[in-house]
PDB file of C-alpha atoms in Angstrom:
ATOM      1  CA  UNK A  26    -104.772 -88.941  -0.428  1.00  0.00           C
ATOM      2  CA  UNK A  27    -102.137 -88.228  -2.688  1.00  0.00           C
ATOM      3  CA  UNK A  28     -98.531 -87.178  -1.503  1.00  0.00           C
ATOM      4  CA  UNK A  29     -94.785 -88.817  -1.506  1.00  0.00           C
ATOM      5  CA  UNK A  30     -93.993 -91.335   1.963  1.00  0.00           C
ATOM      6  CA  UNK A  31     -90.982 -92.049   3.068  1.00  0.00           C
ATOM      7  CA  UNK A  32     -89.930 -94.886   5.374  1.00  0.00           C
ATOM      8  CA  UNK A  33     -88.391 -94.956   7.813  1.00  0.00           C
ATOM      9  CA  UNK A  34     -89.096 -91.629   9.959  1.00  0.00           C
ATOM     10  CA  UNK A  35     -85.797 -92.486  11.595  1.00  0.00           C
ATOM     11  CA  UNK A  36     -83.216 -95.152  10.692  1.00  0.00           C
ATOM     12  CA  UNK A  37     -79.989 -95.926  12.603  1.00  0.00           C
ATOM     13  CA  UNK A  38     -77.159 -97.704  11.366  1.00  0.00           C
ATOM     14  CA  UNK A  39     -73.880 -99.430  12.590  1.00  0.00           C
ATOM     15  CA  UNK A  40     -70.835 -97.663  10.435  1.00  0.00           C
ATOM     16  CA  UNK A  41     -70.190 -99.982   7.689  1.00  0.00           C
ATOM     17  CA  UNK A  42     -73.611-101.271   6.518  1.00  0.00           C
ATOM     18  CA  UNK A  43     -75.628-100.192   3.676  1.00  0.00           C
ATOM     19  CA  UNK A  44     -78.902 -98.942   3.900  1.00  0.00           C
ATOM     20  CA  UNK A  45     -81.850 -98.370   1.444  1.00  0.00           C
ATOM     21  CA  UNK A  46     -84.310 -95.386   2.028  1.00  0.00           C
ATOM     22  CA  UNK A  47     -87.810 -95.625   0.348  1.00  0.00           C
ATOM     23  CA  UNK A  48     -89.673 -93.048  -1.223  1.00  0.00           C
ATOM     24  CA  UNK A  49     -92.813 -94.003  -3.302  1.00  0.00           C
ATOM     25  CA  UNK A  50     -94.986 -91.286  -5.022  1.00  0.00           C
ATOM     26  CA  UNK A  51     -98.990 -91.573  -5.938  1.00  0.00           C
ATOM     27  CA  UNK A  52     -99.052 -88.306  -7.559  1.00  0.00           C
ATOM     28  CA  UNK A  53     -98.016 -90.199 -10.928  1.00  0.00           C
ATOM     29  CA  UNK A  54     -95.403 -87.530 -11.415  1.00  0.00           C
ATOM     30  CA  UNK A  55     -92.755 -88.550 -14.025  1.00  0.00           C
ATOM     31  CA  UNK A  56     -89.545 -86.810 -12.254  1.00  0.00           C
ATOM     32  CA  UNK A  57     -88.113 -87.671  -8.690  1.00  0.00           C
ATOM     33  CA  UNK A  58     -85.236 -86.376  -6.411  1.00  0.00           C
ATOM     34  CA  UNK A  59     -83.353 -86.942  -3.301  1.00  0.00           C
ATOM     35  CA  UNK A  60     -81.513 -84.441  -1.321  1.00  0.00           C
ATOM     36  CA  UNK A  61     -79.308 -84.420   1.530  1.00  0.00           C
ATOM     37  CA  UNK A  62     -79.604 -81.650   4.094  1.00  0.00           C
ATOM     38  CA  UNK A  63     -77.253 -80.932   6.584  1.00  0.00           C
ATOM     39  CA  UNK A  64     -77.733 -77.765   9.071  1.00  0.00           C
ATOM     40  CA  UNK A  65     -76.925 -74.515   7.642  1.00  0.00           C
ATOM     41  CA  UNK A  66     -76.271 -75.784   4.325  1.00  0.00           C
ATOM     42  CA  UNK A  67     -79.692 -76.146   2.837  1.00  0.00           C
ATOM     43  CA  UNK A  68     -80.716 -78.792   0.436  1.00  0.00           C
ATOM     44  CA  UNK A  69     -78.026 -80.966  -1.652  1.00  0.00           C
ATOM     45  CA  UNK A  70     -79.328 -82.475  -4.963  1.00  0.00           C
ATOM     46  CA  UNK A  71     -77.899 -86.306  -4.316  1.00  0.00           C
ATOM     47  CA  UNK A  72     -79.784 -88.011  -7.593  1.00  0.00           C
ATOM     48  CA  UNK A  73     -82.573 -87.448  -9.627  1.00  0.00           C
ATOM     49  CA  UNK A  74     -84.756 -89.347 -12.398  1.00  0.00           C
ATOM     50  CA  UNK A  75     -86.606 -88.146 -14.921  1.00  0.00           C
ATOM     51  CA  UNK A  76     -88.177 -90.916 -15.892  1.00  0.00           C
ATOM     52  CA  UNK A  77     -88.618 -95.075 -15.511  1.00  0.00           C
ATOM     53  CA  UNK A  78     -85.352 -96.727 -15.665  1.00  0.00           C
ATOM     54  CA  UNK A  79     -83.078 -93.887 -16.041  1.00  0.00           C
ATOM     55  CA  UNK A  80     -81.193 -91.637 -13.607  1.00  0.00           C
ATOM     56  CA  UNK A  81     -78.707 -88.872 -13.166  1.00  0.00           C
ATOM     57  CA  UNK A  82     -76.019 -88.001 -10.710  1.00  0.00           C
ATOM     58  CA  UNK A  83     -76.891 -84.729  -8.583  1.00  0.00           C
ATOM     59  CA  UNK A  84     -73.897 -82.409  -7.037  1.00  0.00           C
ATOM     60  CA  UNK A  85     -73.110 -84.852  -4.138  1.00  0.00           C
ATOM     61  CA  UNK A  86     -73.237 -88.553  -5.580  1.00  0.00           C
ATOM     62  CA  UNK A  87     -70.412 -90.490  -3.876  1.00  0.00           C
ATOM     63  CA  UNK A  88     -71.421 -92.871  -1.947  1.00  0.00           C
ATOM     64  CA  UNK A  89     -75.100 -93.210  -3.002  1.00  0.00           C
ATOM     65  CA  UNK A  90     -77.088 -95.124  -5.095  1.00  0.00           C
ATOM     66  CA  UNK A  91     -80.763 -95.257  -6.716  1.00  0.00           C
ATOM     67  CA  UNK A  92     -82.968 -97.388  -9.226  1.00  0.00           C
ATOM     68  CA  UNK A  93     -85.758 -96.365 -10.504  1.00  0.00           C
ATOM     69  CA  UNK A  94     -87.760 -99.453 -11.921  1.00  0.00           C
ATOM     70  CA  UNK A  95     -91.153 -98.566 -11.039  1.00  0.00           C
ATOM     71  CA  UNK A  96     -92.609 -94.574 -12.140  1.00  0.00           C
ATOM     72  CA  UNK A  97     -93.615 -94.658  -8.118  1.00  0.00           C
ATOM     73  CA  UNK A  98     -90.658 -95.482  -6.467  1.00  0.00           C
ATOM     74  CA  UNK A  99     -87.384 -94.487  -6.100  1.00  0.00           C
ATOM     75  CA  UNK A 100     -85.258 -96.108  -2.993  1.00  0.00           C
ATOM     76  CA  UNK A 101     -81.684 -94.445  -2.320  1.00  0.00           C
ATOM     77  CA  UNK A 102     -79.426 -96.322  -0.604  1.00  0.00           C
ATOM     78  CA  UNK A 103     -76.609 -94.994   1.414  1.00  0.00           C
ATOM     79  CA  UNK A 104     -73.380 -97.043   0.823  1.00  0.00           C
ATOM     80  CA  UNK A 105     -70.562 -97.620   3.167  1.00  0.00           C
ATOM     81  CA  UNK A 106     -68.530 -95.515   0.995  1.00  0.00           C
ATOM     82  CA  UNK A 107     -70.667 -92.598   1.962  1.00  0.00           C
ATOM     83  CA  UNK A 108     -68.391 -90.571   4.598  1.00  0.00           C
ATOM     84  CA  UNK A 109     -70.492 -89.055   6.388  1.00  0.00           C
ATOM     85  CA  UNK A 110     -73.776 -90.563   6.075  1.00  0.00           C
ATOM     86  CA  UNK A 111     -75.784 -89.053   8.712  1.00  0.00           C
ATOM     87  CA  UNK A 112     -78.024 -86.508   7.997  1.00  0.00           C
ATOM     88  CA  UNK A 113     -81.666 -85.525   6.928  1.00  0.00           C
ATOM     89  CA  UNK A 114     -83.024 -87.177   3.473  1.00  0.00           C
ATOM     90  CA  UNK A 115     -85.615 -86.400   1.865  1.00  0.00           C
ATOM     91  CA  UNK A 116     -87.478 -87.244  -1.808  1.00  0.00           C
ATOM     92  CA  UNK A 117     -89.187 -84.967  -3.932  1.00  0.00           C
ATOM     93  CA  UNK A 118     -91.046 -85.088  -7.403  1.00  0.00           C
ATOM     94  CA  UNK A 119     -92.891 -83.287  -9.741  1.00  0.00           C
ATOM     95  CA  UNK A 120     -94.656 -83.452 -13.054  1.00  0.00           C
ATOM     96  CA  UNK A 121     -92.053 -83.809 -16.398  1.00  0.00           C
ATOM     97  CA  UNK A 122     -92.433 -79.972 -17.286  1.00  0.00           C
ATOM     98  CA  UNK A 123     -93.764 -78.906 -20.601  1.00  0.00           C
ATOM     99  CA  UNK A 124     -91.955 -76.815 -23.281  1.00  0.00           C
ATOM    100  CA  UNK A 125     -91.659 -73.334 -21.676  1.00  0.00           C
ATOM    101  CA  UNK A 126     -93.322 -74.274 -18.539  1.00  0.00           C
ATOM    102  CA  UNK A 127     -92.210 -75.382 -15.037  1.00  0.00           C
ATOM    103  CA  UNK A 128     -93.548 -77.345 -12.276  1.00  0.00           C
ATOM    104  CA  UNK A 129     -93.145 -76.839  -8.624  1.00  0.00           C
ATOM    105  CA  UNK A 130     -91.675 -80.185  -6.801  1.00  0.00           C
ATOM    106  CA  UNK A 131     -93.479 -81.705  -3.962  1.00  0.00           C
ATOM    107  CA  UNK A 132     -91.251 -83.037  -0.818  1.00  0.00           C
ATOM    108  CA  UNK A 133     -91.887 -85.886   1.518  1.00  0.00           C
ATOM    109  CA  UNK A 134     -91.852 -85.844   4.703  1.00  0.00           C
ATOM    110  CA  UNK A 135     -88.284 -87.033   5.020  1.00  0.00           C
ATOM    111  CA  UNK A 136     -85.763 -89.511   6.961  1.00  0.00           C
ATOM    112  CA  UNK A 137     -83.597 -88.964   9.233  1.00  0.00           C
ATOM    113  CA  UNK A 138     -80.504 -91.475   9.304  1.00  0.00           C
ATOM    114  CA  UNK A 139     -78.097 -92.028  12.091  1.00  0.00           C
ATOM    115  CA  UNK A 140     -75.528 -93.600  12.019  1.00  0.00           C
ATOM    116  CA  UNK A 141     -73.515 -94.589  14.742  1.00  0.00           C
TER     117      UNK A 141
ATOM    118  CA  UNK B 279     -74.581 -72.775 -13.276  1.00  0.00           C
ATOM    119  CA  UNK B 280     -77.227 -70.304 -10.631  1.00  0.00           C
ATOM    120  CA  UNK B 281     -76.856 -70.052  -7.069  1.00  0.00           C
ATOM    121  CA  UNK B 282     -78.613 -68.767  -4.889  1.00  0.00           C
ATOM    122  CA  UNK B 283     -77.534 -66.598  -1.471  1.00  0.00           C
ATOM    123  CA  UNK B 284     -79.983 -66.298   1.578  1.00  0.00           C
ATOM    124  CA  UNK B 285     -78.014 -63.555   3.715  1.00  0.00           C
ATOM    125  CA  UNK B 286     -79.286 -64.359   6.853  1.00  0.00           C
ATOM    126  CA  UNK B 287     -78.666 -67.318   9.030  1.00  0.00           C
ATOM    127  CA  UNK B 288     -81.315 -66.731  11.789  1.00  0.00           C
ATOM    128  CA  UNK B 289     -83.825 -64.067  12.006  1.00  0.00           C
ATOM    129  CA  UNK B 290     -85.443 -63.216  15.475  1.00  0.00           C
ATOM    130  CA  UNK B 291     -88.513 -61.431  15.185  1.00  0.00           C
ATOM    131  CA  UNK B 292     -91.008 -60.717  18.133  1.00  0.00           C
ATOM    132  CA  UNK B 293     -94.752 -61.157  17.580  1.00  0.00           C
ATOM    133  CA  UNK B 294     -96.858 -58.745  14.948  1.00  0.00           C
ATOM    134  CA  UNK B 295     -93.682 -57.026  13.491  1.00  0.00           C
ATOM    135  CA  UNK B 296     -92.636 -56.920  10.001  1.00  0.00           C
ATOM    136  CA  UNK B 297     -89.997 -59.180   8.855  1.00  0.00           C
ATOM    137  CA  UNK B 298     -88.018 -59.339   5.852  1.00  0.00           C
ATOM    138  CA  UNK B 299     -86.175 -62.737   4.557  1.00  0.00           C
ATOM    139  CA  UNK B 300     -83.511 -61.513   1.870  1.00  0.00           C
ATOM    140  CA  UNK B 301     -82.930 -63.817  -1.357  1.00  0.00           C
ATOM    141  CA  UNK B 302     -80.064 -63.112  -4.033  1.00  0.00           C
ATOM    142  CA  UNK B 303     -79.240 -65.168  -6.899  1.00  0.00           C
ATOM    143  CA  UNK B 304     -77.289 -65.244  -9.861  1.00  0.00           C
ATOM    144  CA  UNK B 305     -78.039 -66.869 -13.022  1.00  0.00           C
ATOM    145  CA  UNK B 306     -77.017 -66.082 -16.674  1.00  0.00           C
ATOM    146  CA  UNK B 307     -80.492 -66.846 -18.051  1.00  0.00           C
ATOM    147  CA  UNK B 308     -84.215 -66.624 -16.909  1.00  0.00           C
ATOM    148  CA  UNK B 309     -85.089 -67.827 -13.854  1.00  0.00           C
ATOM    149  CA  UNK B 310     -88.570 -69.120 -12.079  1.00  0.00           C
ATOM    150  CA  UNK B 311     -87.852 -68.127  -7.981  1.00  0.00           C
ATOM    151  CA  UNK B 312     -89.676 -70.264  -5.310  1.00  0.00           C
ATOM    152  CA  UNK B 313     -90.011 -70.094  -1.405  1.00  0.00           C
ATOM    153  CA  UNK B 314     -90.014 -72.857   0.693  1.00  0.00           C
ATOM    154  CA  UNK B 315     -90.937 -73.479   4.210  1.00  0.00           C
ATOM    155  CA  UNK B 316     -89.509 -76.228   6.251  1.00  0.00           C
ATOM    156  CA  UNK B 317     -91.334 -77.023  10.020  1.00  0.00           C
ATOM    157  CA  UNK B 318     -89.214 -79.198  12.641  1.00  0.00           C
ATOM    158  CA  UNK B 319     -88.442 -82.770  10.989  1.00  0.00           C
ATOM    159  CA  UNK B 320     -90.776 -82.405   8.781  1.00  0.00           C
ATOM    160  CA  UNK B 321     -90.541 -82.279   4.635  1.00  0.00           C
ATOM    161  CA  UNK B 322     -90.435 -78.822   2.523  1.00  0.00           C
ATOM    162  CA  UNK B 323     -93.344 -77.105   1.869  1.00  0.00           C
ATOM    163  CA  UNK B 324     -94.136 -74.302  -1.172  1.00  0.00           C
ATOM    164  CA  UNK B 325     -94.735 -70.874   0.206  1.00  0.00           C
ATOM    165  CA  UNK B 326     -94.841 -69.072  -3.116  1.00  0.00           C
ATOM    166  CA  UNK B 327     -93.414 -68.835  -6.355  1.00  0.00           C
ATOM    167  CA  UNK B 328     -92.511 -66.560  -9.475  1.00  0.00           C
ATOM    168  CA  UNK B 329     -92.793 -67.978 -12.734  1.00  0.00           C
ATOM    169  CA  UNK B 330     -93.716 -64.930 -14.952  1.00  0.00           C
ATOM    170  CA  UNK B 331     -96.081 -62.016 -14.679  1.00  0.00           C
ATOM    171  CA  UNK B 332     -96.256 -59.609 -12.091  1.00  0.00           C
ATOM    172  CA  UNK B 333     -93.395 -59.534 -10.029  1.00  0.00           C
ATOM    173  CA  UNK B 334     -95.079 -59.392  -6.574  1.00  0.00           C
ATOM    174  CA  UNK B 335     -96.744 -63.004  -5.643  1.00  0.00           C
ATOM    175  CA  UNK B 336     -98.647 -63.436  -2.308  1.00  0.00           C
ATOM    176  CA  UNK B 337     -99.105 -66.484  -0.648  1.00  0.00           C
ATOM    177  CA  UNK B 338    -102.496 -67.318   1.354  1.00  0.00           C
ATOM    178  CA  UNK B 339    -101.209 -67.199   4.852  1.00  0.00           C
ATOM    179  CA  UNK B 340     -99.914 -63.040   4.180  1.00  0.00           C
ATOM    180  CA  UNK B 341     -96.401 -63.460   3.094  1.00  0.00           C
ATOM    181  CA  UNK B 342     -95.478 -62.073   0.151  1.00  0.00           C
ATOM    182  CA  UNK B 343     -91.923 -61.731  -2.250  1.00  0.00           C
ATOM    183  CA  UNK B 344     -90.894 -59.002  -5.185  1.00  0.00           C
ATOM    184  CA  UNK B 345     -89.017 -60.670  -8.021  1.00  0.00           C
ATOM    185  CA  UNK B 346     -86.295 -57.682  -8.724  1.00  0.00           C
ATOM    186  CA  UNK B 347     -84.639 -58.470 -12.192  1.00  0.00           C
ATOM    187  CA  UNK B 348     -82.166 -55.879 -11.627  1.00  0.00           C
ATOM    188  CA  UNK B 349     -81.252 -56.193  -8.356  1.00  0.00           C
ATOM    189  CA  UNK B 350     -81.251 -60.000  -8.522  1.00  0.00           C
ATOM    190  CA  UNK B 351     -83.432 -60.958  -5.490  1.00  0.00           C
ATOM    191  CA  UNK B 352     -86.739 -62.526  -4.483  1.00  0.00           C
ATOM    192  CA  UNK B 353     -86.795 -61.136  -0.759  1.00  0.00           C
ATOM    193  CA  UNK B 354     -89.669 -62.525   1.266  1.00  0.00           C
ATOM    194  CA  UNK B 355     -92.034 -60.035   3.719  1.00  0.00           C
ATOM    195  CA  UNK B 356     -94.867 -60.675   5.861  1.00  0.00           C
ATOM    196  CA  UNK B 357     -95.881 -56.938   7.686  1.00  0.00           C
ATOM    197  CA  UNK B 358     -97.204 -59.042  11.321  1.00  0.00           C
ATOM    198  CA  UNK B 359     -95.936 -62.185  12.039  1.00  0.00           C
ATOM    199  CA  UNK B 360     -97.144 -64.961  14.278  1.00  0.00           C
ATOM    200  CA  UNK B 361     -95.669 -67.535  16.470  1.00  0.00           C
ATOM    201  CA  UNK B 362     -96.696 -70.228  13.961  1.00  0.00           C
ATOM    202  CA  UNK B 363     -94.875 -68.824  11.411  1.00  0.00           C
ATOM    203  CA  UNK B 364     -91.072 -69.637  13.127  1.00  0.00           C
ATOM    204  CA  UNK B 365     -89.497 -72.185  10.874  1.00  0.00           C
ATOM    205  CA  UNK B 366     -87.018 -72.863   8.368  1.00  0.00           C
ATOM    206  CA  UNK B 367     -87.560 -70.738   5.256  1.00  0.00           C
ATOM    207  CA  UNK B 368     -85.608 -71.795   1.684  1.00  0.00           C
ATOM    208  CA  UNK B 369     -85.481 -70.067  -1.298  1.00  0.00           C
ATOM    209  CA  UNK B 370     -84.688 -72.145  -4.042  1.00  0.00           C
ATOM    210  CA  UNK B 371     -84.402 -71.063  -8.006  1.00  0.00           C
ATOM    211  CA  UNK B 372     -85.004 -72.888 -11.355  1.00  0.00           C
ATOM    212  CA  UNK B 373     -84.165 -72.915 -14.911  1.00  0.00           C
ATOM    213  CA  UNK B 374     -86.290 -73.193 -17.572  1.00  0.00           C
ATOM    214  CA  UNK B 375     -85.408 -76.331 -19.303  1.00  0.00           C
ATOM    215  CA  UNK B 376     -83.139 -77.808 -16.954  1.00  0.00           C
ATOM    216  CA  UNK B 377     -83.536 -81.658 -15.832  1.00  0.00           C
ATOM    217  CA  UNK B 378     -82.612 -81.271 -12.158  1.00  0.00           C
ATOM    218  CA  UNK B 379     -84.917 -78.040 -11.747  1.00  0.00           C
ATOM    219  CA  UNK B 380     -83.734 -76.347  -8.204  1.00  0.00           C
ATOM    220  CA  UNK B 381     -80.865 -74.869  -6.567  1.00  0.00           C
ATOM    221  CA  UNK B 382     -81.620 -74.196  -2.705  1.00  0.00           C
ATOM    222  CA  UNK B 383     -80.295 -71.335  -0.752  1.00  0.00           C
ATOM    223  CA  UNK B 384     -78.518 -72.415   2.639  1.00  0.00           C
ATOM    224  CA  UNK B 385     -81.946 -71.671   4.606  1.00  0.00           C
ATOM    225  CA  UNK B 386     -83.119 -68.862   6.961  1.00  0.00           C
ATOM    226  CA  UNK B 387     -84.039 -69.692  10.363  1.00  0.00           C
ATOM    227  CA  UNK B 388     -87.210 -67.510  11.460  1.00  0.00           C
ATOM    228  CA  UNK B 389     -87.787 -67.462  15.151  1.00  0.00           C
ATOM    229  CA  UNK B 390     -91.167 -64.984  16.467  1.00  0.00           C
ATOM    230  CA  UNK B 391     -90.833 -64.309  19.806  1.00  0.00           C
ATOM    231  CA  UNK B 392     -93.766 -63.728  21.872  1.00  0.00           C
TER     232      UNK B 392
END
């Protein structure tokens, strides 16, 4: 079946370590996101790649990382310069739109990190 | 830059009545409008969306939304809802062209009461 995973369903971390969140893809979509949600603010773009090897800050950046070396994968990790790192993750992706066009993006089923 | 403004927080709603989940945003230049649904601690899923055409889209399980140019919204409207339908509902819009795609609303919390 095709469809993004993301490991793990929950994560908890002692205050001060990093952590890397996976998200792979089999859809062989060309664009990938992550977002942050936090309750009653919705979904926070956090980085996104368009394609292989190349990557773009999103609205809420500090404190995260990504790399993007493989079109399937795309790990975040959460640094401990992130603030206030616990919250709901998730990945997303969707085809590299055409000229004119768009294309929906397809979500994971998420991670949920707490850190303590 | 668009936003996008979902006016209600939480929406309680008992069984079979109408409900109506409103969606404003602003944006300088065309916009494609989607709806998300979100169950508990679980990923997003696509509900419906507006890319062009006719300005009422339907999705398979009866909700449907009205792209209003003029008024600026995308409200979402199902005329009986059931329990199954309480969840997190996101309305999210795009632009044509741009690299990072969405901008979500802050989320509507449906609850159907029996």
């Amino acid at each position: 079946d095709g469809g993004i995973t993301q490991s793990p369903k929950y994560l908890f971390r002692k205050e001060g370590q990093n952590v890397t969140l996976s998200c792979e893809q089999n859809l062989n979509h060309d664009a990938m996101y992550w977002y942050r949600q936090d309750p009653g603010q919705g979904l926070r773009l956090i980085y996104y790649s368009q394609i292989v090897n190349d990557f773009q800050k999103g609205d809420i950046a500090e404190g995260y990382s990504v790399s993007r070396e493989k079109k399937e994968s795309f790990p975040l990790t959460v640094t401990s310069a992130q603030k206030n790192p616990t919250a709901f993750y998730l990945c997303a992706s969707s085809p590299r739109p055409l000229a004119g066009a768009y294309n929906e993006q397809f979500f994971g089923p998420g991670t949920r990190l707490t850190v303590l | 830059a668009q936003s996008v403004t979902q006016l209600d927080s939480q929406v309680p709603v008992f069984e079979e009545a109408p409900v109506e989940l409103r969606c404003n945003y602003s944006s300088s230049v065309s916009v494609y409008l989607f709806w998300y649904v979100q169950y508990p601690n679980q990923g997003l899923q696509l509900l419906l969306k507006y890319l062009s055409g006719s300005t009422l889209v339907e999705s398979i399980n009866g909700f449907e939304a009205e792209f209003n140019k003029s008024q600026t919204s995308f409200h979402l409207r199902k005329p009986s809802v059931h329990i199954s339908d309480t969840a997190e509902y996101f309305c999210a819009v795009g632009i044509s062209g741009s690299a990072r795609q969405l901008t979500f609303g802050s989320g509507t919390q449906l609850t159907v009461l029996p």
